[in-house]
Short mmCIF file of C-alpha atoms in Angstrom, two decimals:
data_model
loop_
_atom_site.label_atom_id
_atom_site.label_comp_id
_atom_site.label_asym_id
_atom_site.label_seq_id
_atom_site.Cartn_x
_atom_site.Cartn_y
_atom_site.Cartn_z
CA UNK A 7 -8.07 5.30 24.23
CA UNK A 8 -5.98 3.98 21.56
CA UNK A 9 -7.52 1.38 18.82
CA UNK A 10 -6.04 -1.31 17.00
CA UNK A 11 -6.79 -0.57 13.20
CA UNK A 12 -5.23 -3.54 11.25
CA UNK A 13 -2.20 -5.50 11.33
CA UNK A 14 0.09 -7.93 8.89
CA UNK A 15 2.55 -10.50 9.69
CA UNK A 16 5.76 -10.76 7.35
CA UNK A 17 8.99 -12.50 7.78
CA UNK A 18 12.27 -11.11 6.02
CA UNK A 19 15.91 -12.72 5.87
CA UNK A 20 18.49 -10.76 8.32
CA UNK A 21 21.57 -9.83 6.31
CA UNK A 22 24.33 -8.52 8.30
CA UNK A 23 22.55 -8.12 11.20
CA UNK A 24 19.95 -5.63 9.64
CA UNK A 25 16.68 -5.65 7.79
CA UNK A 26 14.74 -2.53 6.65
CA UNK A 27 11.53 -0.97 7.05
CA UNK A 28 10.65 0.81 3.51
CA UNK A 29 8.38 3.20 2.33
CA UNK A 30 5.86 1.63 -0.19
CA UNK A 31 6.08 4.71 -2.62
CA UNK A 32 9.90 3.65 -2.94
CA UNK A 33 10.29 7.31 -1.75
CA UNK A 34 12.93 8.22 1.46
CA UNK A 35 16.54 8.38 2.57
CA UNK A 36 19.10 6.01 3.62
CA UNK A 37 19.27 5.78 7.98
CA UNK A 38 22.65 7.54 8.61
CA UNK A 39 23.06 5.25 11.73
CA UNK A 40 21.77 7.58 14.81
CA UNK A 41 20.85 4.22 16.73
CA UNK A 42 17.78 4.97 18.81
CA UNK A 43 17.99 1.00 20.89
CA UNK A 44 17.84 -1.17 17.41
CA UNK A 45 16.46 1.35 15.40
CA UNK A 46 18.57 3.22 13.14
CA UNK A 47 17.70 6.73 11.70
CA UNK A 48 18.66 10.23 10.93
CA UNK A 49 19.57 12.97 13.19
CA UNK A 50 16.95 13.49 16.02
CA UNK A 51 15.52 10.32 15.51
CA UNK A 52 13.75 11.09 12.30
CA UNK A 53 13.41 8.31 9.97
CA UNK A 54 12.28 9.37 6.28
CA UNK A 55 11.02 6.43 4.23
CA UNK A 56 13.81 4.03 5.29
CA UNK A 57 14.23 2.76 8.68
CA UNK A 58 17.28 -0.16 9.95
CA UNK A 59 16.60 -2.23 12.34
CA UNK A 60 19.46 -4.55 13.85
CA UNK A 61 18.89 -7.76 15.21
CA UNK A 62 19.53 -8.81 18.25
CA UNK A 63 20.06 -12.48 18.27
CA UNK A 64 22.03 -12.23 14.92
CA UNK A 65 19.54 -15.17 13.74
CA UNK A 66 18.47 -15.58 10.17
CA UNK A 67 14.87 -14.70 9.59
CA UNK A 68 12.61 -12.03 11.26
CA UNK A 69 9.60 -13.00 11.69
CA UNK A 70 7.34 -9.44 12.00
CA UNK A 71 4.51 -8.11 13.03
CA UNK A 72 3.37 -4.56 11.99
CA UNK A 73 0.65 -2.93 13.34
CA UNK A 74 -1.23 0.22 12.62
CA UNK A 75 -2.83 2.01 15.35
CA UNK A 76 -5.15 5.56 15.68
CA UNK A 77 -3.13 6.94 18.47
CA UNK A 78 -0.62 6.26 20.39
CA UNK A 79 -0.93 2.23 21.77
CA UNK A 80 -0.17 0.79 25.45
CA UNK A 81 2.82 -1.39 26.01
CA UNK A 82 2.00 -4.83 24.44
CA UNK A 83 3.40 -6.92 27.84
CA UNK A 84 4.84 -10.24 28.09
CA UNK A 85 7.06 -11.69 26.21
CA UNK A 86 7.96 -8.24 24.53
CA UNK A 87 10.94 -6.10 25.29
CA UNK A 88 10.99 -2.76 23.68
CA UNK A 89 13.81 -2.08 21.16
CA UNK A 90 13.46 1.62 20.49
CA UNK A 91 11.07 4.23 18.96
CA UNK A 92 11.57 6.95 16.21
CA UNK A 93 9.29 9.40 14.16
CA UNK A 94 8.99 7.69 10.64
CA UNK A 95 8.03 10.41 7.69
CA UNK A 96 5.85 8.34 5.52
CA UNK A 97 5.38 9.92 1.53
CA UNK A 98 3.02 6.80 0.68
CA UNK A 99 1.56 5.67 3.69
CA UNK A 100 2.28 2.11 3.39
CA UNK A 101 5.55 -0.09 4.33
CA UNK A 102 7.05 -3.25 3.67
CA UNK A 103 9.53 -5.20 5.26
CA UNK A 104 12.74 -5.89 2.75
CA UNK A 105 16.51 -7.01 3.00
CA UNK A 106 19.82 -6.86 1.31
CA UNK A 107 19.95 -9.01 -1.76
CA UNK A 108 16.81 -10.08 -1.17
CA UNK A 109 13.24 -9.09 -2.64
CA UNK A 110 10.33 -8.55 -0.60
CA UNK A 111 7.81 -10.40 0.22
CA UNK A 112 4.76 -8.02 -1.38
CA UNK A 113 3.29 -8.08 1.95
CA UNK A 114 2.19 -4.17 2.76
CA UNK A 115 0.79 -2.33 6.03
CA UNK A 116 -1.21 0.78 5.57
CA UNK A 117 -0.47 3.07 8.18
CA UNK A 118 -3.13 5.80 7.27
CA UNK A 119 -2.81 9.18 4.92
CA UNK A 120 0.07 9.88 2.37
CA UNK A 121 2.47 12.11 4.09
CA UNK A 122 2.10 12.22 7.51
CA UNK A 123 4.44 11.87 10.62
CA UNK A 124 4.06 8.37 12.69
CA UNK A 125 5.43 7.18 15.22
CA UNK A 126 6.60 3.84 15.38
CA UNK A 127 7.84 1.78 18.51
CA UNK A 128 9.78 -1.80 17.69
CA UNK A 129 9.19 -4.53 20.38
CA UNK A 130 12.03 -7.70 20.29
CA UNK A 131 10.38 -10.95 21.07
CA UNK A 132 11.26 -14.74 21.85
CA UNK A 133 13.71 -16.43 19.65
CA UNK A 134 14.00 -19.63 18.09
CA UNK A 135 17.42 -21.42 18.26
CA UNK A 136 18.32 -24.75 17.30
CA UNK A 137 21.61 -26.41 17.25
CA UNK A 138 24.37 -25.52 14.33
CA UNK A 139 24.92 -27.50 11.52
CA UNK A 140 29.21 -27.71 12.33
CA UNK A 141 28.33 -28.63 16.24
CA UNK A 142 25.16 -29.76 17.52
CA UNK A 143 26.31 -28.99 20.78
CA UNK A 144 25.62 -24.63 19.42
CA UNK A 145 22.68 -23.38 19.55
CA UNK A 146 22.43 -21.21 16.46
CA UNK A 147 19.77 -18.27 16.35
CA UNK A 148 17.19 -19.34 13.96
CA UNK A 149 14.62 -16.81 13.97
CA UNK A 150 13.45 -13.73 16.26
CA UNK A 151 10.32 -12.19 16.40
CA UNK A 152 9.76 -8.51 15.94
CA UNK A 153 6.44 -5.70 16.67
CA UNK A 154 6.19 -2.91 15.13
CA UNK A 155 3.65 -0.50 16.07
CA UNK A 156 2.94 2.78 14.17
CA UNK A 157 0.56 5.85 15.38
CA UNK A 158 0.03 9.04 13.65
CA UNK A 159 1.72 12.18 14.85
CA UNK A 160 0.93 15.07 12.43
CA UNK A 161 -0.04 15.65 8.99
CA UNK A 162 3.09 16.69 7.06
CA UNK A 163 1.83 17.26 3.74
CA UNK A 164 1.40 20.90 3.92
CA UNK A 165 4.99 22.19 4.07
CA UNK A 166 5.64 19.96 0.65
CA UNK A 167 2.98 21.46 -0.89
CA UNK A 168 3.54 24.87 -0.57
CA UNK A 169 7.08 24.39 -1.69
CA UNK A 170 6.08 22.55 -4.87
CA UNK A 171 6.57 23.65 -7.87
CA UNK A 172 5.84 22.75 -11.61
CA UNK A 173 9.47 24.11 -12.30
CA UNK A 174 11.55 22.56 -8.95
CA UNK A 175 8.48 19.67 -8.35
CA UNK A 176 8.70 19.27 -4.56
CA UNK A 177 11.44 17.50 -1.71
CA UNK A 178 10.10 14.92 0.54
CA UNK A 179 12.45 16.41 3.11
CA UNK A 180 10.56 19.31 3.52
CA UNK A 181 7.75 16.86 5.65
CA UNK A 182 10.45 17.77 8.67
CA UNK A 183 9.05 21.37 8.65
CA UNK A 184 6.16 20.49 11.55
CA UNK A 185 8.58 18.19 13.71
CA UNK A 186 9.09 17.52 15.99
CA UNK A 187 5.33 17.27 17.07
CA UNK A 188 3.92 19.50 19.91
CA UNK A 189 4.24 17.62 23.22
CA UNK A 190 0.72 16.87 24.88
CA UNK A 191 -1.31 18.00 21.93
CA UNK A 192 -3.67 15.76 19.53
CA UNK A 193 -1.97 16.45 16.39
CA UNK A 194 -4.58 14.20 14.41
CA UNK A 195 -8.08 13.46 14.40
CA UNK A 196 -8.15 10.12 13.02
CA UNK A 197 -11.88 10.42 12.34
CA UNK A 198 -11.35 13.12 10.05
CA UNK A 199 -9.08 10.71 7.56
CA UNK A 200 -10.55 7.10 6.06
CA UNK A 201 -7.26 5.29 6.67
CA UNK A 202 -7.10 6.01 10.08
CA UNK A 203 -10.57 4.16 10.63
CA UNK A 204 -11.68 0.65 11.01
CA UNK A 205 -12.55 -1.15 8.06
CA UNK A 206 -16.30 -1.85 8.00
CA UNK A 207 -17.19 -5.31 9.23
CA UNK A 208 -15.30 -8.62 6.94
CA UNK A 209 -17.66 -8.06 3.81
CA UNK A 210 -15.94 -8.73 0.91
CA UNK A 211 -14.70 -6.33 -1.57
CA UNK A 212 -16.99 -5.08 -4.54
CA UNK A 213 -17.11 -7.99 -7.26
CA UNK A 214 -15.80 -7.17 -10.33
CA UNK A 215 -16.66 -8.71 -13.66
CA UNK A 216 -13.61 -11.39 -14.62
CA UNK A 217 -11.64 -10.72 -17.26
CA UNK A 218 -10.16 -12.26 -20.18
CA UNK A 219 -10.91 -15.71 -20.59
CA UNK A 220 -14.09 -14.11 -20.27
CA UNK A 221 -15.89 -17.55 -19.52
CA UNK A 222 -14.02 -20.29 -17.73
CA UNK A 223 -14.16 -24.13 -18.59
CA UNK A 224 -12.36 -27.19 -17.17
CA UNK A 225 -8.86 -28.39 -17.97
CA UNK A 226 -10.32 -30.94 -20.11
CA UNK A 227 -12.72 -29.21 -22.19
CA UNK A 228 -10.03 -26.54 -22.78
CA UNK A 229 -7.29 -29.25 -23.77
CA UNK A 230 -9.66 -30.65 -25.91
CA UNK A 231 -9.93 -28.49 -28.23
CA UNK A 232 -7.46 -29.01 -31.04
CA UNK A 233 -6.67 -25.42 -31.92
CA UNK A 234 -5.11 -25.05 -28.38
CA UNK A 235 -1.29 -25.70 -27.99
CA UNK A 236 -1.02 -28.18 -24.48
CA UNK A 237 1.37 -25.87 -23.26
CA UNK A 238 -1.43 -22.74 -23.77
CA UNK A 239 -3.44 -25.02 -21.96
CA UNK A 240 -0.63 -26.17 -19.33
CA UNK A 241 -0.47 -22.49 -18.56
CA UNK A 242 -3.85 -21.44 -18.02
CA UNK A 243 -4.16 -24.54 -15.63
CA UNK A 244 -1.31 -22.91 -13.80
CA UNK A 245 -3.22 -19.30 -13.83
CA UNK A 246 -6.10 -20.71 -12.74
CA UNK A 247 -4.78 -23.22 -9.69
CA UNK A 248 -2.74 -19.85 -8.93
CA UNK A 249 -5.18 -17.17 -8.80
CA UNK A 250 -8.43 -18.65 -8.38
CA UNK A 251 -11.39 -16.29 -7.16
CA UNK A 252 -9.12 -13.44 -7.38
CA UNK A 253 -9.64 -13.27 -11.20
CA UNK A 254 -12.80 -12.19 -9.78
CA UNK A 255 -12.47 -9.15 -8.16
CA UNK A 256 -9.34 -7.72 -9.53
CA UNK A 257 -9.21 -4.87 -11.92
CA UNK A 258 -8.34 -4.73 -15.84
CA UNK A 259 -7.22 -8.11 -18.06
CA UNK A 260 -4.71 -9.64 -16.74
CA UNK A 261 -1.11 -9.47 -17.65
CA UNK A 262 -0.51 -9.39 -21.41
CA UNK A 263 2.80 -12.21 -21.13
CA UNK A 264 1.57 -14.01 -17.99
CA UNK A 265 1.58 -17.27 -19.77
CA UNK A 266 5.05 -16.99 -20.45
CA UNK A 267 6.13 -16.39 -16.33
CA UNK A 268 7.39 -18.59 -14.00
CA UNK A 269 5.33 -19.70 -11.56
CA UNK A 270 7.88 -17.67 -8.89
CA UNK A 271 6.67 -14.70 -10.99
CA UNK A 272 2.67 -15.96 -10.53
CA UNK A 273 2.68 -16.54 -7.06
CA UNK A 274 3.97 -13.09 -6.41
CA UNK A 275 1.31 -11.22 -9.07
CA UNK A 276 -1.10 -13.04 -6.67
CA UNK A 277 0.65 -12.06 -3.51
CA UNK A 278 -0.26 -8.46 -4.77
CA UNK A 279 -3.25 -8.95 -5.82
CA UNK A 280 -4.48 -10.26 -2.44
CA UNK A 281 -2.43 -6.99 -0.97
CA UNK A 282 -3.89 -4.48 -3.52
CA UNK A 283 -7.53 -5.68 -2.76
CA UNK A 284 -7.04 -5.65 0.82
CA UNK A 285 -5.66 -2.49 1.39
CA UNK A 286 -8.01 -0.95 -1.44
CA UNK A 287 -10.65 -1.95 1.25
CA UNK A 288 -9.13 -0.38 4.01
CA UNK A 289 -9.17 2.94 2.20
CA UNK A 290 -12.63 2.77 2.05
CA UNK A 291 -13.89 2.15 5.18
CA UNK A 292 -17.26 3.28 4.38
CA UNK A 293 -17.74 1.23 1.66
CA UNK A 294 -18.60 4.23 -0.35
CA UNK A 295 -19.38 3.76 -4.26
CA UNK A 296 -16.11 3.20 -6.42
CA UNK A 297 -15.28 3.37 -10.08
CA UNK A 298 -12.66 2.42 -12.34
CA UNK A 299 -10.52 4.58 -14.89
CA UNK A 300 -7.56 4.66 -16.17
CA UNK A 301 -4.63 6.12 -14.37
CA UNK A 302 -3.54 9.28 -16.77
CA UNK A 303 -7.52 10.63 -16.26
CA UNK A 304 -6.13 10.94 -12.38
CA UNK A 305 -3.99 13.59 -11.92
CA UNK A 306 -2.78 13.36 -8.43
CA UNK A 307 -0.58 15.62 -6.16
CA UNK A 308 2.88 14.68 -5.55
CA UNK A 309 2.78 11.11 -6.14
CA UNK A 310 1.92 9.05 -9.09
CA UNK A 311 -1.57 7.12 -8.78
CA UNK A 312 -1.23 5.02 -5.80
CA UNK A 313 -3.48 3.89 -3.10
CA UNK A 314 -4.40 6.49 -0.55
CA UNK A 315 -3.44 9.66 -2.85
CA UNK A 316 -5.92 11.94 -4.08
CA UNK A 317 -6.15 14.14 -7.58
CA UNK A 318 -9.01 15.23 -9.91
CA UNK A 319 -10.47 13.01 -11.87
CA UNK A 320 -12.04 13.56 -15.38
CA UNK A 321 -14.29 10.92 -17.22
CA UNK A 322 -17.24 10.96 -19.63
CA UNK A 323 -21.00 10.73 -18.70
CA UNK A 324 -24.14 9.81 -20.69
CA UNK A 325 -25.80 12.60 -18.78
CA UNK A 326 -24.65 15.74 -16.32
CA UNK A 327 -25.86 13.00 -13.40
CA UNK A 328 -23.34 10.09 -14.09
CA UNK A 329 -20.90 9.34 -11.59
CA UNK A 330 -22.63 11.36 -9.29
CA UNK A 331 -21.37 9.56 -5.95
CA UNK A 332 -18.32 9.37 -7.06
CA UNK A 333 -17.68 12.82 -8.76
CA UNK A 334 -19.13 14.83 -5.70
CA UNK A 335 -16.19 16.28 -4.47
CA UNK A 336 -15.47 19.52 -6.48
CA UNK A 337 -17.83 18.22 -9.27
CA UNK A 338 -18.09 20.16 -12.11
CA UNK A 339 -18.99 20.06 -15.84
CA UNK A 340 -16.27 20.51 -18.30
CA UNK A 341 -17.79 20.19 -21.74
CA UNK A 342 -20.64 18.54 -23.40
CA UNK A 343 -20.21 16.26 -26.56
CA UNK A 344 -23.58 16.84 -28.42
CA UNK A 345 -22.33 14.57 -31.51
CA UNK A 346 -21.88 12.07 -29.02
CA UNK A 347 -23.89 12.76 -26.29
CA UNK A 348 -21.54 12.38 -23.85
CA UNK A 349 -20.82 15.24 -20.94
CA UNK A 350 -17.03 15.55 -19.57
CA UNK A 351 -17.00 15.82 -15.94
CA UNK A 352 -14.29 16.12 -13.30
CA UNK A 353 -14.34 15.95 -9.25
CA UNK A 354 -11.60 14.77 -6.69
CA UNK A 355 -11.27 11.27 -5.87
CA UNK A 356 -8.72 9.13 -4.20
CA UNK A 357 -7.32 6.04 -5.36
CA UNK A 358 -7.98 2.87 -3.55
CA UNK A 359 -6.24 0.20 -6.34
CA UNK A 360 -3.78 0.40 -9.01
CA UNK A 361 -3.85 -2.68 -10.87
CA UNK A 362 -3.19 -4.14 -14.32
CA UNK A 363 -3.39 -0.20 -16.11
CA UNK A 364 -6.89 0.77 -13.91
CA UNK A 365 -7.45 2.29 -10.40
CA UNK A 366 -10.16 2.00 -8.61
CA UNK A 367 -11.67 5.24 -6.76
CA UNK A 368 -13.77 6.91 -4.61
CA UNK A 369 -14.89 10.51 -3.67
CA UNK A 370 -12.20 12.02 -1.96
CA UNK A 371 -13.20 13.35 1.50
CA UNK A 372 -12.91 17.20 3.01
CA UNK A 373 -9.23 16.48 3.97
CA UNK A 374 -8.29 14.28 1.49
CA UNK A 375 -9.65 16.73 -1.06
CA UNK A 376 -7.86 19.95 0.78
CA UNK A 377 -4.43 19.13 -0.48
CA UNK A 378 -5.46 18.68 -4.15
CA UNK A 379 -7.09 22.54 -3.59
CA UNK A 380 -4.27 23.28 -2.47
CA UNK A 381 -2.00 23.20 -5.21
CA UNK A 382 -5.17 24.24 -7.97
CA UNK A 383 -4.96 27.83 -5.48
CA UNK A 384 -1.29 27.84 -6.05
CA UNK A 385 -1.25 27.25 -9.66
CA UNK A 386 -4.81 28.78 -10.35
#
């Protein structure tokens, strides 16, 4: 029986008649317009990092709701009408909702693993009219709601990697390879992958130490001080009214010119913080230990560092024991540092955050872990 795993709500502008579904890794290909209901894709339905939808009330805003599910989910019922359904080739695992001319909102869904094969099935709901601004006598299409619901069809990972190259680096298209999915047959065991589980219970995520003020103090003790320009101080008012507790849990200092941005510019660094955190949690289901390095000690296959990919990792240890939990996957010793007395260790992890020049990560599991093997065969 299918289970709901998570699910955001977003709203994007309609221009044209359209809105797009994108890829978080930026990665795909434009839809060349097979229409499958509202949906619009590639040949045989295949959708590859981009996916159009058309409205259908030609209003102006979408309102959405995306939802990630472990198989494949039941019919949602009244007041939904379903709208279409496509395979969507995922490189990053995550999608946003975005428009022409417009930016997006930095909401984000994780839909499970890097480079797998979903399915996803759009549902059109009520919509909101209200009467035109030349003739109040029109009723003019003010919003529509949307559903999107993805499930995972196959992992598609292994036909890119056995194409990639150091030389040629590797073609998203090549995910095709094991589509379309065998009919009847469990292509995935969700059990086998972190994102495809539950998050575990509404505990909140680790704490981090704040950064940079490193110790907070009111407005007034901080305008007080007569070294301190007012509009310093007018600024870190405005960080801290923005941002609050997140301060507290996200990773690295914060932004070297924040106190120069708009506060357009702040409210969106929050908006992904908020997103980062959350779906940094969702990769880690088990609330397994984490740790934080920078991103060029994480070299990761195919993508850069982003949530949900996996590489081997390589940091320093006062002893061959450090990092233990974390380093277990393919843990070995590298060197030792006797001057020092430091010992260089490696393992596989996967990334959970990327924030502010540090991810967060974790051990990678048995799957996760196979496609960084993978490649290290290949290359030996």
């Amino acid at each position: 029986m299918a289970g709901l795993l998570r699910g955001v709500e977003d709203e994007v502008p309609i221009s044209y008649g359209l809105f797009d579904l994108r890829d978080g890794s930026g990665l795909g290909r434009e839809a060349e317009e097979e229409e499958a209901g509202s949906l619009l894709a590639g040949p045989g339905a295949i959708a590859l990092g981009q996916l159009r939808i058309k409205s259908q009330a030609w209003a102006r805003t979408a309102r959405v709701r995306m939802e990630a599910w472990d198989a494949e989910p039941p019919a949602p019922g009244e007041p939904w009408a379903e709208a279409g359904q496509v395979i969507y080739l995922s490189p990053g695992g995550t999608v946003l909702l975005c428009s022409l001319s417009y930016s997006p909102s930095g909401q984000a869904l994780l839909l499970g693993p890097p480079f797998f094969a979903y399915g996803v099935r759009a549902y059109i709901g009520p919509v909101r009219t209200q009467p035109a601004d030349y003739d109040e006598n029109v009723s003019e299409a003010v919003e529509e709601a949307w559903l999107l619901r993805f499930w995972p069809l196959a992992d598609t990972a292994g036909p890119v990697l056995r194409a990639e190259t150091e030389r040629t680096g590797w073609d998203p298209e090549r995910m095709r390879d094991v589509l379309p999915p065998a009919p009847d047959t469990m292509m995935v065991r969700p059990d086998l992958w972190p994102a495809l589980l539950p998050s575990a219970g509404s505990e909140p995520p680790l704490r981090l130490a704040p950064s940079a003020p490193p110790e907070r103090v009111s407005h007034d003790e901080f305008t007080s001080y007569p070294f301190i320009p007012q509009e310093t101080a007018d600024a870190w008012r405005r960080i801290e009214e923005t941002l609050g507790d997140l301060r507290i849990d996200m990773l690295g200092n914060l932004p070297s010119k924040i106190k120069s941005w708009p506060q357009s510019e702040l409210d969106r660094y929050a908006v992904q913080l908020r997103v980062s955190m959350r779906i940094g949690k969702e990769l880690n289901p088990h609330d397994a230990p984490t740790c934080r390095l920078d991103p060029a000690s994480v070299r990761t296959v195919l993508l850069g560092p982003a949530p949900g990919v996996s590489g081997r990792a390589w940091t320093y240890g006062e002893d061959e024991n450090d990092h233990a939990e974390v380093f277990s996957v393919d843990r070995q010793v590298i060197a030792r540092d006797r001057i020092r007395r430091l010992t260089l260790l490696t393992g596989i992890v996967t990334i959970l955050r990327h924030e502010n020049e540090l991810v967060e990560v974790r051990a990678a599991t048995e799957m996760e872990a196979a496609r960084v093997l993978m490649v290290e065969g290949m290359r030996g």
